[in-house]
Coordinates of C-alpha atoms in Angstrom, one line a residue:
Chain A
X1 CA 28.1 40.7 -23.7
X2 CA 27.7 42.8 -20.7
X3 CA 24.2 43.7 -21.5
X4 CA 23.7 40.2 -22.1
X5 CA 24.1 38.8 -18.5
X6 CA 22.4 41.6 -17.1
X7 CA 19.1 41.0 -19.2
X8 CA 19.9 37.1 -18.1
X9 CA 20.3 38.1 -14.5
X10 CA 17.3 40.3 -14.6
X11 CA 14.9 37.7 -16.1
X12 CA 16.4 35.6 -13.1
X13 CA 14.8 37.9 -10.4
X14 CA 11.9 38.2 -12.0
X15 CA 11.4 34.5 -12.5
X16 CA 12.3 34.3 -8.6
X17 CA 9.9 36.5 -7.7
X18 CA 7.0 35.1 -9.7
X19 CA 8.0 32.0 -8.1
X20 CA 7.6 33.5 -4.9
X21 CA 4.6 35.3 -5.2
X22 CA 2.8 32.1 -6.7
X23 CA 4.1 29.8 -3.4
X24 CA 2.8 32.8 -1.1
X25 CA -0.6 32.3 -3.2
X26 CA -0.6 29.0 -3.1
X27 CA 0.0 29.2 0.8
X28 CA -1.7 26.9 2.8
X29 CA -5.2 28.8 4.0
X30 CA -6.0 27.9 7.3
X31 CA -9.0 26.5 7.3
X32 CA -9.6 27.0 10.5
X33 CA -8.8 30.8 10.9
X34 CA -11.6 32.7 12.4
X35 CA -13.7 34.7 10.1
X36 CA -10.4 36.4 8.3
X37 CA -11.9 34.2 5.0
X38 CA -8.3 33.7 3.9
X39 CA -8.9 31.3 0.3
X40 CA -10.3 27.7 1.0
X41 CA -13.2 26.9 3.0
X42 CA -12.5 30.4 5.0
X43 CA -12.9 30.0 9.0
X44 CA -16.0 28.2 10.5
X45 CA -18.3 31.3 11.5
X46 CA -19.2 30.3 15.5
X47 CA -22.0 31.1 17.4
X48 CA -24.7 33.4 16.6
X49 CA -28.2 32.6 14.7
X50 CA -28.5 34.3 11.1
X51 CA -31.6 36.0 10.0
X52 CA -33.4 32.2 9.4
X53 CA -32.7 31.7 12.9
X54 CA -31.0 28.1 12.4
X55 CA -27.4 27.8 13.9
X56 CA -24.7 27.7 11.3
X57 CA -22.7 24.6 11.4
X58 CA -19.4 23.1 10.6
X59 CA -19.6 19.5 9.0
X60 CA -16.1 18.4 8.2
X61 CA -14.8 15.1 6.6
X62 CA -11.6 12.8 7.0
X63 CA -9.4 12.7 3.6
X64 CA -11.4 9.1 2.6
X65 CA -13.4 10.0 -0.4
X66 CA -16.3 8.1 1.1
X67 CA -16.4 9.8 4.4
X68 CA -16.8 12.7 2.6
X69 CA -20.1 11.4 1.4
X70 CA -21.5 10.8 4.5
X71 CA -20.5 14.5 5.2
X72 CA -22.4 15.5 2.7
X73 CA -25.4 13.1 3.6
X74 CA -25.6 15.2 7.0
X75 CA -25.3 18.4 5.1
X76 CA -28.0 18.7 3.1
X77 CA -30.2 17.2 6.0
X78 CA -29.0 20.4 8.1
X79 CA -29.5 22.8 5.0
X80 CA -33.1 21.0 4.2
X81 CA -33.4 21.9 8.0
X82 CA -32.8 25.2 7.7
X83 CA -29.1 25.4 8.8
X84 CA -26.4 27.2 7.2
X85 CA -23.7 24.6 6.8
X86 CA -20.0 25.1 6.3
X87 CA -18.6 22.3 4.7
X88 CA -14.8 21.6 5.8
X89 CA -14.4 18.6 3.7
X90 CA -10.6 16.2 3.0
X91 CA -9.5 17.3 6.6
X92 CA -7.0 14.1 7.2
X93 CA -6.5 12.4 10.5
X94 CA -7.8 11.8 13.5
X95 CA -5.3 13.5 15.8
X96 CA -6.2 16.8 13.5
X97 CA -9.9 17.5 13.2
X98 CA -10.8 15.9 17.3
X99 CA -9.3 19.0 18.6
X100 CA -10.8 21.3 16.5
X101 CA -13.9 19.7 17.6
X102 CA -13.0 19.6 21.1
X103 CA -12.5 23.4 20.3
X104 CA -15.4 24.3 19.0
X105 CA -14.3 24.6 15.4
X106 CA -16.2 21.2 14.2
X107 CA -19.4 20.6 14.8
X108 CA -20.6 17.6 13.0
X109 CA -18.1 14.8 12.0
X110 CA -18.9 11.1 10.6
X111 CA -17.0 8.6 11.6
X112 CA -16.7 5.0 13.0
X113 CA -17.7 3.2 16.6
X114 CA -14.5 1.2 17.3
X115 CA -12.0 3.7 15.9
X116 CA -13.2 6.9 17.2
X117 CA -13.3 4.6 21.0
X118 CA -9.4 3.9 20.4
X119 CA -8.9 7.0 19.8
X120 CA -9.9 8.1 23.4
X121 CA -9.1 4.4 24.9
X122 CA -6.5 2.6 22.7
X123 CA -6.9 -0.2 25.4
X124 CA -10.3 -0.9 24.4
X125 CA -11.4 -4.2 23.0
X126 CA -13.6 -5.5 20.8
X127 CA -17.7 -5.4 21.5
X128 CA -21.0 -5.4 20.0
X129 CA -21.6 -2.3 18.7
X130 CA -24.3 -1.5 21.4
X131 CA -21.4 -1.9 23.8
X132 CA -18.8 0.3 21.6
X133 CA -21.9 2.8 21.2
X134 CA -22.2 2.8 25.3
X135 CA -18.5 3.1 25.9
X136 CA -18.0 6.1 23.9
X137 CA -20.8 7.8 25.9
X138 CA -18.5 7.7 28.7
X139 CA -14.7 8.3 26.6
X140 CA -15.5 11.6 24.6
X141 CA -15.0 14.7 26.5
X142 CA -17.3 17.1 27.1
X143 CA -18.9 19.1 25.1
X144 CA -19.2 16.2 22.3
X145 CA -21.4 13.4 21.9
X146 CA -22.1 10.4 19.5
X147 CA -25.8 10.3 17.6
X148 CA -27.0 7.2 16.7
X149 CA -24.7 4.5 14.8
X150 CA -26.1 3.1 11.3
X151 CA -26.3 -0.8 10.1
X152 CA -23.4 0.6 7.6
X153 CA -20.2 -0.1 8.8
X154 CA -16.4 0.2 6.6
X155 CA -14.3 -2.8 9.0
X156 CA -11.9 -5.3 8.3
X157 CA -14.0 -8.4 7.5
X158 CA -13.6 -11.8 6.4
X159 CA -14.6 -11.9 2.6
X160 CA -15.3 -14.9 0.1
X161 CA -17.2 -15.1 -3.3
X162 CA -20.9 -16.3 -4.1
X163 CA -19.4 -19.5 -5.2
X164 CA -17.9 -20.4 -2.4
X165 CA -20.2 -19.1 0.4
X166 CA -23.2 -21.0 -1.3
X167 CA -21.3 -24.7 -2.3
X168 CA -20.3 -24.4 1.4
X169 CA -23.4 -22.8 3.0
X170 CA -21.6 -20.1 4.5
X171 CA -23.4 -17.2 6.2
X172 CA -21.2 -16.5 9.3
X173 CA -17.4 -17.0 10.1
X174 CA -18.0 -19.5 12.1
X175 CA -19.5 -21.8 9.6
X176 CA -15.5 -22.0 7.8
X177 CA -15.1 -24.6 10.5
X178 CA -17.1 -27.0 8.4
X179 CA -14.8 -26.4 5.4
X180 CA -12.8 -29.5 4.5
X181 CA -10.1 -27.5 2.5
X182 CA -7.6 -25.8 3.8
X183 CA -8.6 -22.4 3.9
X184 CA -6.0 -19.4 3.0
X185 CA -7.4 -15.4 3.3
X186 CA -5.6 -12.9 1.3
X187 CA -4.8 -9.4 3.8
X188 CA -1.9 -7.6 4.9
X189 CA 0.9 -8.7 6.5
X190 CA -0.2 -7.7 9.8
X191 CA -2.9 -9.4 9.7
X192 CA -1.5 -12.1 11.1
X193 CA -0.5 -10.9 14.2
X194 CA -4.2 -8.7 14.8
X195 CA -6.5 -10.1 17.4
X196 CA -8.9 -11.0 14.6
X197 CA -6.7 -12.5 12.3
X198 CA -5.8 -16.3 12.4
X199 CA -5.3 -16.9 15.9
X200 CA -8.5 -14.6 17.2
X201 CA -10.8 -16.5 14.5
X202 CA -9.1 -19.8 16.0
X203 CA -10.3 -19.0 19.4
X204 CA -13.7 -17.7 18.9
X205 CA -14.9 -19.3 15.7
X206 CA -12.5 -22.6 16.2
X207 CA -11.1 -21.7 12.1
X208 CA -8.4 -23.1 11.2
X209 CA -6.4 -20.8 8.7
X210 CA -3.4 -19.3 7.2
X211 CA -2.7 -16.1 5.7
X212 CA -1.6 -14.9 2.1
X213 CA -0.2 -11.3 2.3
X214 CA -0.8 -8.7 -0.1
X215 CA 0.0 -5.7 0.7
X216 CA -2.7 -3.6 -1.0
X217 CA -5.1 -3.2 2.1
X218 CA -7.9 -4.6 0.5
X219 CA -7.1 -3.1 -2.8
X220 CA -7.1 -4.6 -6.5
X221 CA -4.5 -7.0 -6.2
X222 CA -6.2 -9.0 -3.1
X223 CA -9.8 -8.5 -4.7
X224 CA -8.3 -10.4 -7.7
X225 CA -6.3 -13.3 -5.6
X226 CA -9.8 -14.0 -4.2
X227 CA -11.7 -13.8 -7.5
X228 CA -8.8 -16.1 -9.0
X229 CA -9.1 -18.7 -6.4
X230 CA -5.8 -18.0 -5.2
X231 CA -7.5 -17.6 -1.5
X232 CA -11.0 -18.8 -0.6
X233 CA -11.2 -15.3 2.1
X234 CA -9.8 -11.8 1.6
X235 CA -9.7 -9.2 3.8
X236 CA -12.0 -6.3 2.3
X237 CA -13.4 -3.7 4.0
X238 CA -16.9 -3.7 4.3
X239 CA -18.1 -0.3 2.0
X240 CA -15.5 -1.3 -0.5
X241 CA -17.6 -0.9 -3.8
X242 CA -15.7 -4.0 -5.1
X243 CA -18.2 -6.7 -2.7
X244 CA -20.7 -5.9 -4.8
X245 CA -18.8 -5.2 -8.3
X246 CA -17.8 -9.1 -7.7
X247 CA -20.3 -10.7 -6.1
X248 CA -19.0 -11.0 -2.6
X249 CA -20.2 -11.9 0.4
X250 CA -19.0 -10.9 3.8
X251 CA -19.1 -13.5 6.5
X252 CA -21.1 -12.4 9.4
X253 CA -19.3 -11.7 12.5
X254 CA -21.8 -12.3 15.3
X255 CA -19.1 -12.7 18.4
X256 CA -17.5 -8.9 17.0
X257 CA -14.3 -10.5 16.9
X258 CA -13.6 -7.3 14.3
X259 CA -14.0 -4.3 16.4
X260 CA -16.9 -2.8 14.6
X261 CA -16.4 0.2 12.7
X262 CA -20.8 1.1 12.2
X263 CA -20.8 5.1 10.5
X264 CA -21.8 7.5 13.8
X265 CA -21.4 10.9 13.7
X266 CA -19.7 12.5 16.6
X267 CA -21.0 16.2 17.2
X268 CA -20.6 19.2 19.2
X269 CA -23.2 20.9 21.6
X270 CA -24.2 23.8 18.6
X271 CA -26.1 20.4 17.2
X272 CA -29.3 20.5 18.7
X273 CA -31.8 18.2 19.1
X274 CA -34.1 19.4 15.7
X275 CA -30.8 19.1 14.2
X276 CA -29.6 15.5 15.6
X277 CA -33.0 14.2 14.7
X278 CA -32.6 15.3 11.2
X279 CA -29.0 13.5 11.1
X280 CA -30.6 10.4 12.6
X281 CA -32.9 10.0 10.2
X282 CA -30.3 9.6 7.9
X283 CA -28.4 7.2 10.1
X284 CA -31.9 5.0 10.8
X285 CA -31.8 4.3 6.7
X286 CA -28.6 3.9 5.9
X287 CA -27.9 0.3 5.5
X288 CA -24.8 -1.6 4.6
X289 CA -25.4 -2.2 0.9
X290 CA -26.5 1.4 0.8
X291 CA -23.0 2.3 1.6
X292 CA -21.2 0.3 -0.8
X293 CA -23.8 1.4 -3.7
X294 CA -22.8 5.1 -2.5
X295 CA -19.2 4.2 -3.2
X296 CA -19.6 2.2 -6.3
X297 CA -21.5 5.5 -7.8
X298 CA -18.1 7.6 -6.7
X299 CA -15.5 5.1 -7.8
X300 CA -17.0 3.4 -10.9
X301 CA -19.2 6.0 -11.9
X302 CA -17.0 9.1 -10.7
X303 CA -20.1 11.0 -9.4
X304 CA -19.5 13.9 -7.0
X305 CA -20.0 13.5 -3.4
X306 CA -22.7 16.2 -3.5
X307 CA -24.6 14.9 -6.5
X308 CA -24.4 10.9 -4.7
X309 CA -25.8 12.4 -1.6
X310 CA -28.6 14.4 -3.2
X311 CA -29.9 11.1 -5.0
X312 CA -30.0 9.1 -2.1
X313 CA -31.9 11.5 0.0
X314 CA -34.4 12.3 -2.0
X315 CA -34.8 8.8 -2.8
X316 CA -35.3 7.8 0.6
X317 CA -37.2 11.1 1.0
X318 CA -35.0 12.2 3.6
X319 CA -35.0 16.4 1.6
Chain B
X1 CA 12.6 -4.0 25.1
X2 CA 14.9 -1.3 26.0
X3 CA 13.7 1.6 23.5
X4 CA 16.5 1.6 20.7
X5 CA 14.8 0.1 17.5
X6 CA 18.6 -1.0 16.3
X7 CA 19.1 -2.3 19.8
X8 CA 16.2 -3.9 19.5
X9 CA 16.5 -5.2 16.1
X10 CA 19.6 -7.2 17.3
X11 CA 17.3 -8.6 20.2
X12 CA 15.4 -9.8 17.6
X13 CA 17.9 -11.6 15.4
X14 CA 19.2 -13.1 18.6
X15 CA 16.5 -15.0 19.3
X16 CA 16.5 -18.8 18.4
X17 CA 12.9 -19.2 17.9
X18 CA 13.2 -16.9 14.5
X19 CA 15.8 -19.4 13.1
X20 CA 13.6 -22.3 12.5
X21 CA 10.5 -23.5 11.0
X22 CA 8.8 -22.1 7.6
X23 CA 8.9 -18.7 8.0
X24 CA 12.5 -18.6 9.8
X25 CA 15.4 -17.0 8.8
X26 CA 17.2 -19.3 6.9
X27 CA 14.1 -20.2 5.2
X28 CA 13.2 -16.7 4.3
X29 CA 16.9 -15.9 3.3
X30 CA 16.9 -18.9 1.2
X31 CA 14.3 -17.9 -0.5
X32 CA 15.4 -14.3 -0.8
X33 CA 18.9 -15.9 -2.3
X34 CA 16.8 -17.9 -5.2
X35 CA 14.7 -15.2 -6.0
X36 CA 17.8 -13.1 -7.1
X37 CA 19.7 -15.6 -8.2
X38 CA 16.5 -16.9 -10.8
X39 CA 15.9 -13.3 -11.7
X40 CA 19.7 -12.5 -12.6
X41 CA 20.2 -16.1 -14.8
X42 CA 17.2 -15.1 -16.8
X43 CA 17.7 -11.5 -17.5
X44 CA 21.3 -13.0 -18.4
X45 CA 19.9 -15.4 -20.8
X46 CA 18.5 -12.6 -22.3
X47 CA 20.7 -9.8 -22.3
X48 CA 24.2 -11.5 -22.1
X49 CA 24.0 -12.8 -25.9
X50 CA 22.7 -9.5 -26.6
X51 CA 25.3 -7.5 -25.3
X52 CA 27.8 -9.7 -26.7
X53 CA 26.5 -9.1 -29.8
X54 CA 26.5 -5.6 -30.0
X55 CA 30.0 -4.9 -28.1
X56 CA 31.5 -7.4 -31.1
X57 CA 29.5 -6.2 -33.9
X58 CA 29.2 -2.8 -33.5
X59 CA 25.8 -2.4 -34.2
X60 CA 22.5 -1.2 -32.9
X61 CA 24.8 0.4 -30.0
X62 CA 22.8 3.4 -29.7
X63 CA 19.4 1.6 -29.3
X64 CA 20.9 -0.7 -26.7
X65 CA 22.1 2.1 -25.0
X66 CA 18.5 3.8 -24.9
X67 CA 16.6 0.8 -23.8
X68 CA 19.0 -0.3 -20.9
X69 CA 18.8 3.7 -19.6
X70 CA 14.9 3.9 -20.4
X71 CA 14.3 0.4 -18.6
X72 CA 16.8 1.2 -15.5
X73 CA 13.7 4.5 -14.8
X74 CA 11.3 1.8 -14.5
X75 CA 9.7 1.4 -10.4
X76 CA 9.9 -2.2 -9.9
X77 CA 7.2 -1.6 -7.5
X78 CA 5.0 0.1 -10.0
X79 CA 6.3 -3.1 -12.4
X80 CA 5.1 -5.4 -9.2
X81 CA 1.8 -4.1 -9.1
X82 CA 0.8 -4.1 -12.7
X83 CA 1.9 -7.4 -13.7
X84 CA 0.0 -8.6 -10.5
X85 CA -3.2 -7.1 -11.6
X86 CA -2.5 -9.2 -14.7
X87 CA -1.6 -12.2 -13.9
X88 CA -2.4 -12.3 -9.7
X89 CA -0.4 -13.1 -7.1
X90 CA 2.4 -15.5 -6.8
X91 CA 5.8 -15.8 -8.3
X92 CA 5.3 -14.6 -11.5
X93 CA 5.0 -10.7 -11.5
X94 CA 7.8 -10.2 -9.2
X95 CA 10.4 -12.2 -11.1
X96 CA 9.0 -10.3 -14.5
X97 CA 9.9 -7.5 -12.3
X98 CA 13.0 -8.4 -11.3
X99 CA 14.6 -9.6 -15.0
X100 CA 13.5 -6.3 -16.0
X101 CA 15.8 -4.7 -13.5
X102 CA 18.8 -6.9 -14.1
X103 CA 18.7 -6.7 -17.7
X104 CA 20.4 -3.0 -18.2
X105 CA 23.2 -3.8 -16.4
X106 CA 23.8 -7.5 -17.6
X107 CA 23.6 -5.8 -20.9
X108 CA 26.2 -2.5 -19.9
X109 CA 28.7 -5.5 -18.6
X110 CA 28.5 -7.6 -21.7
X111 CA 28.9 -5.0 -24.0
X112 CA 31.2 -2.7 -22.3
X113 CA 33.5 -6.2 -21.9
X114 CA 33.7 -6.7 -25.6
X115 CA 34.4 -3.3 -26.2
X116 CA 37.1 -3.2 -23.7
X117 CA 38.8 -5.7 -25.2
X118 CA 42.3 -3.9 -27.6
X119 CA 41.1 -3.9 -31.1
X120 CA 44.7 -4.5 -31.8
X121 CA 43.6 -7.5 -30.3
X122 CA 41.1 -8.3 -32.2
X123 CA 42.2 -7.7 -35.2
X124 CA 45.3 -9.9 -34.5
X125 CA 43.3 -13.1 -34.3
X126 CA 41.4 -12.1 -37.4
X127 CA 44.3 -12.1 -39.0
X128 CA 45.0 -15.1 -37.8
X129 CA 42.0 -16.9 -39.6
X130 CA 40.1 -16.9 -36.5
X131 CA 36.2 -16.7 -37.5
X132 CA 33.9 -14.4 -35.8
X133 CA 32.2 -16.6 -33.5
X134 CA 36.1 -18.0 -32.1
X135 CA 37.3 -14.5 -31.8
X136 CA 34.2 -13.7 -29.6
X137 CA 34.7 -17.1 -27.4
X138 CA 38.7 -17.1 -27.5
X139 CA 39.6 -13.5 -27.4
X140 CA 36.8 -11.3 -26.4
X141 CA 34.7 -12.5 -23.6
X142 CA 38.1 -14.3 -22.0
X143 CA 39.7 -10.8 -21.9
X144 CA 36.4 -8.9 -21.0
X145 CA 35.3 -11.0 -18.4
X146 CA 35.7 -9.0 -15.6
X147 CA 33.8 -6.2 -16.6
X148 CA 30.9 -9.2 -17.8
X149 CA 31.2 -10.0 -13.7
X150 CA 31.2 -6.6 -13.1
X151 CA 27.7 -6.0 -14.8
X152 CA 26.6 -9.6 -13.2
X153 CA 27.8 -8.1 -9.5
X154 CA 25.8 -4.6 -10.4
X155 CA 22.7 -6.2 -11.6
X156 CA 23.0 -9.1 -8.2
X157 CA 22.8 -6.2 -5.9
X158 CA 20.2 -3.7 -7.6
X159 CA 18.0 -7.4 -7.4
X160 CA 19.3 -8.5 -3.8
X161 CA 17.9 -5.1 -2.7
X162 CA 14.2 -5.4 -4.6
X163 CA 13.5 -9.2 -3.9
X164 CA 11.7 -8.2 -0.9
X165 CA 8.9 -7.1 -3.2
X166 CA 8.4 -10.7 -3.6
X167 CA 6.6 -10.5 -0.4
X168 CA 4.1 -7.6 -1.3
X169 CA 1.8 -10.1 -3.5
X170 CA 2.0 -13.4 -1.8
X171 CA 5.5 -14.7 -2.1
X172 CA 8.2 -15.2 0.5
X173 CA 11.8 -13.4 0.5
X174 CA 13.5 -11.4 3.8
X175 CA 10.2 -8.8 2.5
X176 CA 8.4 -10.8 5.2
X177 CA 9.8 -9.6 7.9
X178 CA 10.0 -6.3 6.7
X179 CA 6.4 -5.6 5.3
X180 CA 4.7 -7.3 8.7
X181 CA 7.1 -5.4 10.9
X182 CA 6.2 -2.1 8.7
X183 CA 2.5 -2.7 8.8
X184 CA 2.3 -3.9 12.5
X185 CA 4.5 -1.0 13.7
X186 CA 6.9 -3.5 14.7
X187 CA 10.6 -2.2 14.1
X188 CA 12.6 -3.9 15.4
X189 CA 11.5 -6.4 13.3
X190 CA 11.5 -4.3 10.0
X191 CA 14.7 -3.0 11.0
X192 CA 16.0 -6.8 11.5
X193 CA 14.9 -7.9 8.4
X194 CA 16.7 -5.1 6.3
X195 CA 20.1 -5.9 8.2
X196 CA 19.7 -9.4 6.7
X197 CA 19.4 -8.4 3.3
X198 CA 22.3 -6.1 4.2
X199 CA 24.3 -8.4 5.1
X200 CA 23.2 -10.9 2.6
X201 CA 24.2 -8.0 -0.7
X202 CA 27.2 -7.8 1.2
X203 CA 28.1 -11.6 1.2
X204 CA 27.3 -11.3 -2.7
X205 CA 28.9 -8.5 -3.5
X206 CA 32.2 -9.6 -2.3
X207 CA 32.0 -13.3 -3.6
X208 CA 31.7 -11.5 -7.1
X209 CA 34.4 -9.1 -6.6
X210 CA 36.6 -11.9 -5.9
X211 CA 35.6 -13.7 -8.8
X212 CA 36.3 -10.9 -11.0
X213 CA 39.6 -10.5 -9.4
X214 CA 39.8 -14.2 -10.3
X215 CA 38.9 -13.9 -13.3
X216 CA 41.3 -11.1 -14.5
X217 CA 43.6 -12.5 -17.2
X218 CA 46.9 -12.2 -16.2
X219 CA 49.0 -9.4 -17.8
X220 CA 45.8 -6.7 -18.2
X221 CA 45.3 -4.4 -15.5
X222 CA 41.4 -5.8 -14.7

């Protein structure tokens, strides 16, 4: 009996300490560590040429599956370039990866006009994205600067389906106001109170309409209540793969009563020009159906990020 | 606003613009009220004559048992969402939703009342000449009827608490003011709108604990 509860108590510790040593294993690496290539991504390697004489470069990416293609869109540009690129990919938010830019730890980053200006002026409004583009010029800090934005955007919008848009004509918002039904758009709760839900489209479009909640963000469940006619508009975001999976159509919004959210990639000084013109080119292609086809291939078809990106380049003949 | 979401929260009950129109709080609450109330009387459609019939009988006990405990594991959310993506938005999925969380413990309460009930009892008015069907209606459920409350009060709450879900695909409910105020960072409002469901299990609750005190035959210790 004795011997018993000893072997019991010794097969305890030793399932304690494998237990242990597989958390310390498992311990988050951080990715950010300089040079000590401790698991992950290891650090980002800064300054200093290799042999090639290209600069070696950090592209990161937010945790949003199709951010990380763009990432990837700008790293194979660099690499085609000649650039050694250190992919820090599935980062997470905002308020994490803009100081490690700041810092010196990022150097190229995709990411969107009107969210990356609230980030730095949560006062700002909404503007065309010329004027969003501008205003960032002047609200990053130094050391970072925007490239050039692309037609693509991923924004709130103001969705309805072939059928609907063609029996009533419909190209821009503002043409709902000739709708003689009463017209109910399928978004979060919160839409209602945004400054381009019901009351903003009231002012600037002169809509009249009310709103359905579902509390999916866009997801399945609001896709389907506009598909089933429950709502004539949803509230879809403008890369989701599902526009063109359903044959949507997103209302134009030529006042930017949605503060546009175009793809730009914010960058640190290491990016130099050779290297911003190679990013830009990818930027000067990438058009708003291109987006949502990249998506589709990742959600429907489950293609990797690196695989999507590689197509599309050398289809436009950008590698 | 003086910084205290709970403070807060009472500022914004105490304002009289909330307690009219479509979307005020007696509107909402009345809604909220006949959600549960629909989604309790049809899971007891369903699982009272169940129960009843295996707490008399005797039978399938162990089956009954399983499903009620497996079905209690469901997430009514998860429930929500997939009978949405069925049959869209509306009424429908959350009230599926909903009878499947009453059921276990309508069922527990009916068959735990027959059950409770002496067998001496029982076995008395079978002697008697009474026929299976008067025994239940005469003897058992009279007897048991607290505890049938009992599982009717456990079932009202578990619902009162999950009928804001109602709100997350379209419907209306107290989730209204707690889904907008969650999504637009507004607090105080979430925070009000929880108090009134709070306040409105609360009410419940103790109506149906009175009733079961009620309802306690006299002489057995209910």
């Amino acid at each position: 009996m004795t011997l018993h509860s000893t072997r019991r108590h010794l097969l305890g510790a030793l399932g304690l300490g494998g237990v242990a040593l597989g958390a310390a294993a498992c311990g988050s690496s951080d990715p950010f560590a300089e040079g000590d290539g401790s698991g992950g991504e290891g650090g980002a390697s800064d300054g200093g040429s290799d042999g090639g004489g290209a600069a070696s470069l950090a592209v990161g990416s937010q945790a949003y599956y199709s951010n990380e293609i763009l990432a990837e869109l700008f790293a194979q540009v660099l690499e085609a370039e000649g650039h050694t690129v250190d992919r820090q990919f599935q980062i997470g938010q905002r308020e994490v990866y803009m100081p490690e830019l700041e810092a010196g730890k990022l150097d190229v980053m995709p990411e969107y006009l009107g969210n990356l200006l609230q980030h730095y002026d949560s006062e700002a409004e909404s503007a065309s994205p010329e004027e969003i583009h501008s205003a960032l010029g002047e609200a990053l800090p130094d050391g970072l600067r925007v490239l050039s934005f692309a037609e693509a955007t991923d924004q709130d919008s103001y969705t309805t389906t072939a059928d609907f848009a063609s029996t009533h004509s419909l190209k821009t918002i503002g043409d709902l106001a000739g709708v003689d039904e009463k017209l109910k758009v399928a978004a979060n709760s919160e839409f209602e109170v945004r400054p381009y839900g019901p009351e903003g489209v009231k002012s600037v479009y002169g809509v009249d309409l009310s709103v359905v909640p579902v509390e999916d963000s866009g997801g399945p469940l609001t896709v389907k209540a506009l598909t089933d006619g429950d709502v004539q508009l949803a509230d879809i975001y403008t890369a989701d793969p599902a526009i063109v999976e359903n044959d949507l159509v997103v209302l134009e919004d030529p006042e930017s009563l949605i503060l546009p959210q175009n793809v730009v990639p914010v960058v640190s000084e290491k990016v130099d020009e050779a290297a911003a013109t190679a990013i830009d080119g990818v930027l000067a292609q990438l058009s708003a159906d291109d987006l949502v086809e990249l998506n589709r291939q990742s959600v429907v078809d489950q293609t990797s990020s690196a695989e999507i990106a590689k197509g599309w380049l050398t289809e436009k003949g950008l590698v | 606003m003086n910084g205290n979401p709970f403070l807060d929260a009472l500022v914004w009950l105490g304002d009289p613009s909330r307690w009219s129109g479509p979307a005020g709080v007696p509107v909402r609450t009345l809604e909220h009220l006949g959600y549960t109330a629909l989604g309790v009387l049809i899971a007891a459609l369903i699982a009272v004559p169940v129960g009843l019939y295996v707490g008399h009988t005797g039978r399938f006990k162990g089956l009954t048992v399983a499903v009620a405990g497996a079905a209690r594991a469901l997430p009514t959310l998860g429930l929500v969402t997939l009978f949405a993506l069925l049959v869209g938005i509306g009424l429908t999925a959350p009230m599926l939703s909903f009878v499947i969380l009453a059921i276990p413990s309508l069922l527990a309460g009916a068959y735990s009342a027959v059950e409770s009930v002496d067998p001496a009892t029982v076995d008395a008015a079978r002697a008697q000449g009474m026929t299976e069907r008067q025994i239940l209606a005469r003897v058992e459920i009279p007897l048991g009827l607290p505890l049938l409350i009992g599982g009717v009060r456990g079932a009202t709450m578990q619902v009162v608490a999950t009928a804001m879900l109602a709100a997350y695909v379209g419907s209306g409910g107290l989730g209204r003011f707690i889904f907008q105020g969650l999504g637009s960072q507004n607090y105080p409002q979430m925070i009000a709108g929880s108090l009134l469901v709070i306040v409105l299990a609360l009410v419940l609750d103790l109506s149906l604990l009175l009733l079961q005190r009620l309802t306690a035959p006299r002489g057995t210790a209910a």
